Amino acid sequence: MAIHNLEVNGAYLLDLPVVSDPRGDLTFIENQQHIPFDIARVYYLYNVPVDAQRGGHAHRDLQQVIFALSGSFRVLLDDGQHKTEVTLRNPGIGLYINRMVWREMDFFSQGAVCMVIASNPYDESDYYRNYEEFIEASHASKK
Ligand code: T46
């Protein structure tokens, strides 16, 4: 499995296996094999208006891998020191996002489907939804 590191708190792009034949392509994900944590939750975003912005938060502990199962969208990442942006458009490529990374998502194409594999069940207390609060916590943890 190929890995492409990004400079934002351990974020990286991962290439999943693709099995192709004349009937089409098949990609699979196995716990621990392709995802660097035990899978606790899967959710997906769909029917997203093309001008919508999602995300706008960071997580205290949660790790996630994000896929564009259909269509495309942009993901902005910011760990308080480094920023990068990635456009996901290939269902065989996942974006791993570590804890303590602010993410924003936009430029959703018509019919885009975003699937997310997460390390923990949903927990609102795990979110930083205020950017200044996140930056303060991020800088404090690096002192
Ligand atoms: C992330 C991006 C990619 C739940 O009840 N269960 C869930 O598992 C999730 C993810 C959300 N919710 C509720 C919480 C809110 O009332 O659904 C509502 C919308 O959630 P949120 O505004 O956080 O959705 P997004 O698309 O902005 O962000 C989500 C994830 O929260 C986030 O971790 O990285 O998708």
JSON list of C-alpha atoms and ligand atoms in Angstrom, two decimals:
[
{"chain": "A", "resi": 1, "resn": "MET", "atom": "CA", "xyz": [0.00, 0.00, 0.00]},
{"chain": "A", "resi": 2, "resn": "ALA", "atom": "CA", "xyz": [1.58, 3.29, -1.09]},
{"chain": "A", "resi": 3, "resn": "ILE", "atom": "CA", "xyz": [1.69, 6.18, 1.36]},
{"chain": "A", "resi": 4, "resn": "HIS", "atom": "CA", "xyz": [2.07, 9.88, 0.51]},
{"chain": "A", "resi": 5, "resn": "ASN", "atom": "CA", "xyz": [2.91, 11.98, 3.56]},
{"chain": "A", "resi": 6, "resn": "LEU", "atom": "CA", "xyz": [1.47, 15.43, 4.06]},
{"chain": "A", "resi": 7, "resn": "GLU", "atom": "CA", "xyz": [3.09, 17.81, 6.53]},
{"chain": "A", "resi": 8, "resn": "VAL", "atom": "CA", "xyz": [0.10, 18.27, 8.82]},
{"chain": "A", "resi": 9, "resn": "ASN", "atom": "CA", "xyz": [0.35, 16.30, 12.06]},
{"chain": "A", "resi": 10, "resn": "GLY", "atom": "CA", "xyz": [0.90, 12.93, 10.41]},
{"chain": "A", "resi": 11, "resn": "ALA", "atom": "CA", "xyz": [-1.74, 13.29, 7.69]},
{"chain": "A", "resi": 12, "resn": "TYR", "atom": "CA", "xyz": [-1.18, 11.12, 4.62]},
{"chain": "A", "resi": 13, "resn": "LEU", "atom": "CA", "xyz": [-2.81, 9.82, 1.48]},
{"chain": "A", "resi": 14, "resn": "LEU", "atom": "CA", "xyz": [-3.12, 6.06, 1.22]},
{"chain": "A", "resi": 15, "resn": "ASP", "atom": "CA", "xyz": [-3.64, 4.01, -1.92]},
{"chain": "A", "resi": 16, "resn": "LEU", "atom": "CA", "xyz": [-6.02, 1.10, -1.42]},
{"chain": "A", "resi": 17, "resn": "PRO", "atom": "CA", "xyz": [-5.88, -2.07, -3.50]},
{"chain": "A", "resi": 18, "resn": "VAL", "atom": "CA", "xyz": [-7.87, -1.93, -6.73]},
{"chain": "A", "resi": 19, "resn": "VAL", "atom": "CA", "xyz": [-8.98, -5.12, -8.48]},
{"chain": "A", "resi": 20, "resn": "SER", "atom": "CA", "xyz": [-9.96, -4.28, -12.04]},
{"chain": "A", "resi": 21, "resn": "ASP", "atom": "CA", "xyz": [-11.53, -6.47, -14.69]},
{"chain": "A", "resi": 22, "resn": "PRO", "atom": "CA", "xyz": [-13.90, -5.85, -17.59]},
{"chain": "A", "resi": 23, "resn": "ARG", "atom": "CA", "xyz": [-16.82, -5.69, -15.10]},
{"chain": "A", "resi": 24, "resn": "GLY", "atom": "CA", "xyz": [-15.32, -2.68, -13.35]},
{"chain": "A", "resi": 25, "resn": "ASP", "atom": "CA", "xyz": [-13.14, -1.91, -10.33]},
{"chain": "A", "resi": 26, "resn": "LEU", "atom": "CA", "xyz": [-13.28, -3.30, -6.80]},
{"chain": "A", "resi": 27, "resn": "THR", "atom": "CA", "xyz": [-11.54, -1.75, -3.80]},
{"chain": "A", "resi": 28, "resn": "PHE", "atom": "CA", "xyz": [-11.51, -3.27, -0.33]},
{"chain": "A", "resi": 29, "resn": "ILE", "atom": "CA", "xyz": [-10.61, -2.10, 3.16]},
{"chain": "A", "resi": 30, "resn": "GLU", "atom": "CA", "xyz": [-9.51, -4.44, 5.94]},
{"chain": "A", "resi": 31, "resn": "ASN", "atom": "CA", "xyz": [-9.29, -3.43, 9.58]},
{"chain": "A", "resi": 32, "resn": "GLN", "atom": "CA", "xyz": [-5.68, -2.71, 10.68]},
{"chain": "A", "resi": 33, "resn": "GLN", "atom": "CA", "xyz": [-4.40, -3.78, 7.24]},
{"chain": "A", "resi": 34, "resn": "HIS", "atom": "CA", "xyz": [-5.34, -0.61, 5.39]},
{"chain": "A", "resi": 35, "resn": "ILE", "atom": "CA", "xyz": [-6.62, 1.58, 8.21]},
{"chain": "A", "resi": 36, "resn": "PRO", "atom": "CA", "xyz": [-4.18, 2.42, 11.06]},
{"chain": "A", "resi": 37, "resn": "PHE", "atom": "CA", "xyz": [-6.78, 2.04, 13.84]},
{"chain": "A", "resi": 38, "resn": "ASP", "atom": "CA", "xyz": [-9.65, -0.23, 14.82]},
{"chain": "A", "resi": 39, "resn": "ILE", "atom": "CA", "xyz": [-12.73, 0.87, 12.91]},
{"chain": "A", "resi": 40, "resn": "ALA", "atom": "CA", "xyz": [-15.44, 2.05, 15.32]},
{"chain": "A", "resi": 41, "resn": "ARG", "atom": "CA", "xyz": [-17.72, 3.97, 12.95]},
{"chain": "A", "resi": 42, "resn": "VAL", "atom": "CA", "xyz": [-18.45, 4.58, 9.28]},
{"chain": "A", "resi": 43, "resn": "TYR", "atom": "CA", "xyz": [-20.52, 7.53, 8.07]},
{"chain": "A", "resi": 44, "resn": "TYR", "atom": "CA", "xyz": [-21.01, 9.25, 4.76]},
{"chain": "A", "resi": 45, "resn": "LEU", "atom": "CA", "xyz": [-21.98, 12.65, 3.42]},
{"chain": "A", "resi": 46, "resn": "TYR", "atom": "CA", "xyz": [-24.18, 12.84, 0.34]},
{"chain": "A", "resi": 47, "resn": "ASN", "atom": "CA", "xyz": [-26.74, 15.17, -1.24]},
{"chain": "A", "resi": 48, "resn": "VAL", "atom": "CA", "xyz": [-24.22, 17.91, -0.42]},
{"chain": "A", "resi": 49, "resn": "PRO", "atom": "CA", "xyz": [-25.01, 21.21, -2.21]},
{"chain": "A", "resi": 50, "resn": "VAL", "atom": "CA", "xyz": [-22.11, 22.24, -4.45]},
{"chain": "A", "resi": 51, "resn": "ASP", "atom": "CA", "xyz": [-21.66, 25.49, -2.52]},
{"chain": "A", "resi": 52, "resn": "ALA", "atom": "CA", "xyz": [-21.76, 23.86, 0.93]},
{"chain": "A", "resi": 53, "resn": "GLN", "atom": "CA", "xyz": [-18.89, 23.99, 3.40]},
{"chain": "A", "resi": 54, "resn": "ARG", "atom": "CA", "xyz": [-18.55, 21.16, 5.89]},
{"chain": "A", "resi": 55, "resn": "GLY", "atom": "CA", "xyz": [-16.09, 20.45, 8.65]},
{"chain": "A", "resi": 56, "resn": "GLY", "atom": "CA", "xyz": [-14.81, 23.58, 10.35]},
{"chain": "A", "resi": 57, "resn": "HIS", "atom": "CA", "xyz": [-13.61, 21.72, 13.41]},
{"chain": "A", "resi": 58, "resn": "ALA", "atom": "CA", "xyz": [-10.86, 19.54, 14.88]},
{"chain": "A", "resi": 59, "resn": "HIS", "atom": "CA", "xyz": [-10.93, 16.51, 17.15]},
{"chain": "A", "resi": 60, "resn": "ARG", "atom": "CA", "xyz": [-9.19, 15.99, 20.45]},
{"chain": "A", "resi": 61, "resn": "ASP", "atom": "CA", "xyz": [-8.68, 12.24, 19.94]},
{"chain": "A", "resi": 62, "resn": "LEU", "atom": "CA", "xyz": [-10.53, 11.05, 16.84]},
{"chain": "A", "resi": 63, "resn": "GLN", "atom": "CA", "xyz": [-8.58, 9.72, 13.84]},
{"chain": "A", "resi": 64, "resn": "GLN", "atom": "CA", "xyz": [-10.33, 9.35, 10.50]},
{"chain": "A", "resi": 65, "resn": "VAL", "atom": "CA", "xyz": [-9.76, 8.27, 6.92]},
{"chain": "A", "resi": 66, "resn": "ILE", "atom": "CA", "xyz": [-11.82, 10.14, 4.32]},
{"chain": "A", "resi": 67, "resn": "PHE", "atom": "CA", "xyz": [-12.69, 8.90, 0.83]},
{"chain": "A", "resi": 68, "resn": "ALA", "atom": "CA", "xyz": [-14.46, 10.40, -2.16]},
{"chain": "A", "resi": 69, "resn": "LEU", "atom": "CA", "xyz": [-16.54, 7.38, -3.18]},
{"chain": "A", "resi": 70, "resn": "SER", "atom": "CA", "xyz": [-18.07, 9.43, -5.97]},
{"chain": "A", "resi": 71, "resn": "GLY", "atom": "CA", "xyz": [-17.33, 12.88, -7.36]},
{"chain": "A", "resi": 72, "resn": "SER", "atom": "CA", "xyz": [-14.82, 15.16, -5.69]},
{"chain": "A", "resi": 73, "resn": "PHE", "atom": "CA", "xyz": [-14.32, 17.71, -2.92]},
{"chain": "A", "resi": 74, "resn": "ARG", "atom": "CA", "xyz": [-11.51, 19.71, -1.37]},
{"chain": "A", "resi": 75, "resn": "VAL", "atom": "CA", "xyz": [-10.20, 19.18, 2.17]},
{"chain": "A", "resi": 76, "resn": "LEU", "atom": "CA", "xyz": [-8.18, 21.89, 3.92]},
{"chain": "A", "resi": 77, "resn": "LEU", "atom": "CA", "xyz": [-6.00, 20.71, 6.81]},
{"chain": "A", "resi": 78, "resn": "ASP", "atom": "CA", "xyz": [-4.37, 22.85, 9.51]},
{"chain": "A", "resi": 79, "resn": "ASP", "atom": "CA", "xyz": [-2.54, 21.62, 12.62]},
{"chain": "A", "resi": 80, "resn": "GLY", "atom": "CA", "xyz": [-1.79, 25.10, 13.93]},
{"chain": "A", "resi": 81, "resn": "GLN", "atom": "CA", "xyz": [1.69, 25.10, 12.37]},
{"chain": "A", "resi": 82, "resn": "HIS", "atom": "CA", "xyz": [1.28, 23.66, 8.89]},
{"chain": "A", "resi": 83, "resn": "LYS", "atom": "CA", "xyz": [-1.55, 23.88, 6.37]},
{"chain": "A", "resi": 84, "resn": "THR", "atom": "CA", "xyz": [-2.24, 21.93, 3.22]},
{"chain": "A", "resi": 85, "resn": "GLU", "atom": "CA", "xyz": [-5.14, 21.18, 0.90]},
{"chain": "A", "resi": 86, "resn": "VAL", "atom": "CA", "xyz": [-6.08, 18.02, -0.93]},
{"chain": "A", "resi": 87, "resn": "THR", "atom": "CA", "xyz": [-8.74, 17.36, -3.54]},
{"chain": "A", "resi": 88, "resn": "LEU", "atom": "CA", "xyz": [-10.12, 13.84, -3.24]},
{"chain": "A", "resi": 89, "resn": "ARG", "atom": "CA", "xyz": [-11.61, 12.37, -6.40]},
{"chain": "A", "resi": 90, "resn": "ASN", "atom": "CA", "xyz": [-10.42, 8.74, -6.55]},
{"chain": "A", "resi": 91, "resn": "PRO", "atom": "CA", "xyz": [-12.35, 6.14, -4.50]},
{"chain": "A", "resi": 92, "resn": "GLY", "atom": "CA", "xyz": [-9.15, 4.11, -4.17]},
{"chain": "A", "resi": 93, "resn": "ILE", "atom": "CA", "xyz": [-7.32, 6.91, -2.31]},
{"chain": "A", "resi": 94, "resn": "GLY", "atom": "CA", "xyz": [-8.01, 7.76, 1.33]},
{"chain": "A", "resi": 95, "resn": "LEU", "atom": "CA", "xyz": [-6.91, 10.77, 3.38]},
{"chain": "A", "resi": 96, "resn": "TYR", "atom": "CA", "xyz": [-5.78, 9.89, 6.91]},
{"chain": "A", "resi": 97, "resn": "ILE", "atom": "CA", "xyz": [-6.38, 12.71, 9.39]},
{"chain": "A", "resi": 98, "resn": "ASN", "atom": "CA", "xyz": [-4.83, 12.43, 12.82]},
{"chain": "A", "resi": 99, "resn": "ARG", "atom": "CA", "xyz": [-6.14, 13.96, 16.04]},
{"chain": "A", "resi": 100, "resn": "MET", "atom": "CA", "xyz": [-5.71, 17.73, 16.53]},
{"chain": "A", "resi": 101, "resn": "VAL", "atom": "CA", "xyz": [-6.10, 18.73, 12.89]},
{"chain": "A", "resi": 102, "resn": "TRP", "atom": "CA", "xyz": [-8.56, 21.43, 11.87]},
{"chain": "A", "resi": 103, "resn": "ARG", "atom": "CA", "xyz": [-10.37, 20.45, 8.65]},
{"chain": "A", "resi": 104, "resn": "GLU", "atom": "CA", "xyz": [-12.66, 22.29, 6.26]},
{"chain": "A", "resi": 105, "resn": "MET", "atom": "CA", "xyz": [-14.34, 20.75, 3.23]},
{"chain": "A", "resi": 106, "resn": "ASP", "atom": "CA", "xyz": [-15.73, 22.55, 0.20]},
{"chain": "A", "resi": 107, "resn": "PHE", "atom": "CA", "xyz": [-15.99, 22.52, -3.62]},
{"chain": "A", "resi": 108, "resn": "PHE", "atom": "CA", "xyz": [-18.21, 19.43, -3.56]},
{"chain": "A", "resi": 109, "resn": "SER", "atom": "CA", "xyz": [-19.03, 18.26, -7.06]},
{"chain": "A", "resi": 110, "resn": "GLN", "atom": "CA", "xyz": [-22.60, 17.41, -7.99]},
{"chain": "A", "resi": 111, "resn": "GLY", "atom": "CA", "xyz": [-23.45, 13.99, -6.54]},
{"chain": "A", "resi": 112, "resn": "ALA", "atom": "CA", "xyz": [-20.25, 13.71, -4.48]},
{"chain": "A", "resi": 113, "resn": "VAL", "atom": "CA", "xyz": [-20.25, 11.03, -1.79]},
{"chain": "A", "resi": 114, "resn": "CYS", "atom": "CA", "xyz": [-17.76, 11.34, 1.08]},
{"chain": "A", "resi": 115, "resn": "MET", "atom": "CA", "xyz": [-17.26, 8.21, 3.18]},
{"chain": "A", "resi": 116, "resn": "VAL", "atom": "CA", "xyz": [-15.45, 8.50, 6.52]},
{"chain": "A", "resi": 117, "resn": "ILE", "atom": "CA", "xyz": [-13.95, 5.68, 8.57]},
{"chain": "A", "resi": 118, "resn": "ALA", "atom": "CA", "xyz": [-13.48, 6.72, 12.20]},
{"chain": "A", "resi": 119, "resn": "SER", "atom": "CA", "xyz": [-11.57, 5.41, 15.21]},
{"chain": "A", "resi": 120, "resn": "ASN", "atom": "CA", "xyz": [-14.28, 6.23, 17.77]},
{"chain": "A", "resi": 121, "resn": "PRO", "atom": "CA", "xyz": [-18.05, 6.51, 18.03]},
{"chain": "A", "resi": 122, "resn": "TYR", "atom": "CA", "xyz": [-19.55, 9.97, 17.64]},
{"chain": "A", "resi": 123, "resn": "ASP", "atom": "CA", "xyz": [-18.84, 12.17, 20.68]},
{"chain": "A", "resi": 124, "resn": "GLU", "atom": "CA", "xyz": [-19.59, 15.88, 20.55]},
{"chain": "A", "resi": 125, "resn": "SER", "atom": "CA", "xyz": [-17.23, 16.55, 23.48]},
{"chain": "A", "resi": 126, "resn": "ASP", "atom": "CA", "xyz": [-14.33, 15.42, 21.26]},
{"chain": "A", "resi": 127, "resn": "TYR", "atom": "CA", "xyz": [-14.83, 18.41, 18.91]},
{"chain": "A", "resi": 128, "resn": "TYR", "atom": "CA", "xyz": [-13.13, 21.80, 18.82]},
{"chain": "A", "resi": 129, "resn": "ARG", "atom": "CA", "xyz": [-15.66, 23.84, 16.88]},
{"chain": "A", "resi": 130, "resn": "ASN", "atom": "CA", "xyz": [-13.99, 27.16, 17.67]},
{"chain": "A", "resi": 131, "resn": "TYR", "atom": "CA", "xyz": [-10.80, 27.81, 15.67]},
{"chain": "A", "resi": 132, "resn": "GLU", "atom": "CA", "xyz": [-9.14, 30.11, 18.26]},
{"chain": "A", "resi": 133, "resn": "GLU", "atom": "CA", "xyz": [-9.75, 27.55, 21.00]},
{"chain": "A", "resi": 134, "resn": "PHE", "atom": "CA", "xyz": [-8.22, 24.85, 18.77]},
{"chain": "A", "resi": 135, "resn": "ILE", "atom": "CA", "xyz": [-5.12, 26.96, 17.98]},
{"chain": "A", "resi": 136, "resn": "GLU", "atom": "CA", "xyz": [-4.60, 27.73, 21.66]},
{"chain": "A", "resi": 137, "resn": "ALA", "atom": "CA", "xyz": [-4.84, 24.04, 22.60]},
{"chain": "A", "resi": 138, "resn": "SER", "atom": "CA", "xyz": [-2.63, 23.03, 19.68]},
{"chain": "A", "resi": 139, "resn": "HIS", "atom": "CA", "xyz": [0.13, 25.47, 20.65]},
{"chain": "A", "resi": 140, "resn": "ALA", "atom": "CA", "xyz": [-0.14, 24.57, 24.34]},
{"chain": "A", "resi": 141, "resn": "SER", "atom": "CA", "xyz": [0.33, 20.88, 23.54]},
{"chain": "A", "resi": 142, "resn": "LYS", "atom": "CA", "xyz": [3.53, 21.62, 21.60]},
{"chain": "A", "resi": 143, "resn": "LYS", "atom": "CA", "xyz": [5.19, 23.61, 24.42]},
{"chain": "B", "resi": 1, "resn": "T46", "atom": "C1", "xyz": [-15.47, 15.31, 9.82]},
{"chain": "B", "resi": 1, "resn": "T46", "atom": "C2", "xyz": [-16.23, 15.54, 8.57]},
{"chain": "B", "resi": 1, "resn": "T46", "atom": "C3", "xyz": [-15.59, 14.89, 7.38]},
{"chain": "B", "resi": 1, "resn": "T46", "atom": "C4", "xyz": [-23.88, 12.41, 14.40]},
{"chain": "B", "resi": 1, "resn": "T46", "atom": "O1", "xyz": [-24.93, 12.35, 15.07]},
{"chain": "B", "resi": 1, "resn": "T46", "atom": "N1", "xyz": [-23.09, 11.30, 14.23]},
{"chain": "B", "resi": 1, "resn": "T46", "atom": "C5", "xyz": [-21.95, 11.31, 13.51]},
{"chain": "B", "resi": 1, "resn": "T46", "atom": "O2", "xyz": [-21.26, 10.27, 13.40]},
{"chain": "B", "resi": 1, "resn": "T46", "atom": "C6", "xyz": [-21.55, 12.55, 12.91]},
{"chain": "B", "resi": 1, "resn": "T46", "atom": "C7", "xyz": [-20.27, 12.61, 12.08]},
{"chain": "B", "resi": 1, "resn": "T46", "atom": "C8", "xyz": [-22.34, 13.65, 13.07]},
{"chain": "B", "resi": 1, "resn": "T46", "atom": "N2", "xyz": [-23.49, 13.58, 13.79]},
{"chain": "B", "resi": 1, "resn": "T46", "atom": "C9", "xyz": [-24.35, 14.75, 13.91]},
{"chain": "B", "resi": 1, "resn": "T46", "atom": "C10", "xyz": [-23.70, 15.93, 14.63]},
{"chain": "B", "resi": 1, "resn": "T46", "atom": "C11", "xyz": [-24.34, 17.13, 13.98]},
{"chain": "B", "resi": 1, "resn": "T46", "atom": "O3", "xyz": [-25.58, 17.40, 14.63]},
{"chain": "B", "resi": 1, "resn": "T46", "atom": "O4", "xyz": [-24.62, 15.23, 12.58]},
{"chain": "B", "resi": 1, "resn": "T46", "atom": "C12", "xyz": [-24.67, 16.65, 12.56]},
{"chain": "B", "resi": 1, "resn": "T46", "atom": "C13", "xyz": [-23.70, 17.19, 11.52]},
{"chain": "B", "resi": 1, "resn": "T46", "atom": "O5", "xyz": [-22.35, 16.93, 11.95]},
{"chain": "B", "resi": 1, "resn": "T46", "atom": "P1", "xyz": [-21.13, 17.90, 11.55]},
{"chain": "B", "resi": 1, "resn": "T46", "atom": "O6", "xyz": [-21.59, 19.30, 11.50]},
{"chain": "B", "resi": 1, "resn": "T46", "atom": "O7", "xyz": [-20.00, 17.59, 12.48]},
{"chain": "B", "resi": 1, "resn": "T46", "atom": "O8", "xyz": [-20.81, 17.36, 10.08]},
{"chain": "B", "resi": 1, "resn": "T46", "atom": "P2", "xyz": [-19.59, 17.73, 9.14]},
{"chain": "B", "resi": 1, "resn": "T46", "atom": "O9", "xyz": [-19.87, 17.14, 7.82]},
{"chain": "B", "resi": 1, "resn": "T46", "atom": "O10", "xyz": [-19.28, 19.19, 9.20]},
{"chain": "B", "resi": 1, "resn": "T46", "atom": "O11", "xyz": [-18.33, 16.97, 9.79]},
{"chain": "B", "resi": 1, "resn": "T46", "atom": "C14", "xyz": [-18.31, 15.56, 9.77]},
{"chain": "B", "resi": 1, "resn": "T46", "atom": "C15", "xyz": [-17.64, 15.03, 11.05]},
{"chain": "B", "resi": 1, "resn": "T46", "atom": "O12", "xyz": [-18.30, 15.60, 12.20]},
{"chain": "B", "resi": 1, "resn": "T46", "atom": "C16", "xyz": [-16.19, 15.41, 11.11]},
{"chain": "B", "resi": 1, "resn": "T46", "atom": "O13", "xyz": [-15.55, 14.66, 12.12]},
{"chain": "B", "resi": 1, "resn": "T46", "atom": "O14", "xyz": [-14.25, 15.19, 9.80]},
{"chain": "B", "resi": 1, "resn": "T46", "atom": "O15", "xyz": [-17.59, 15.10, 8.64]}
]
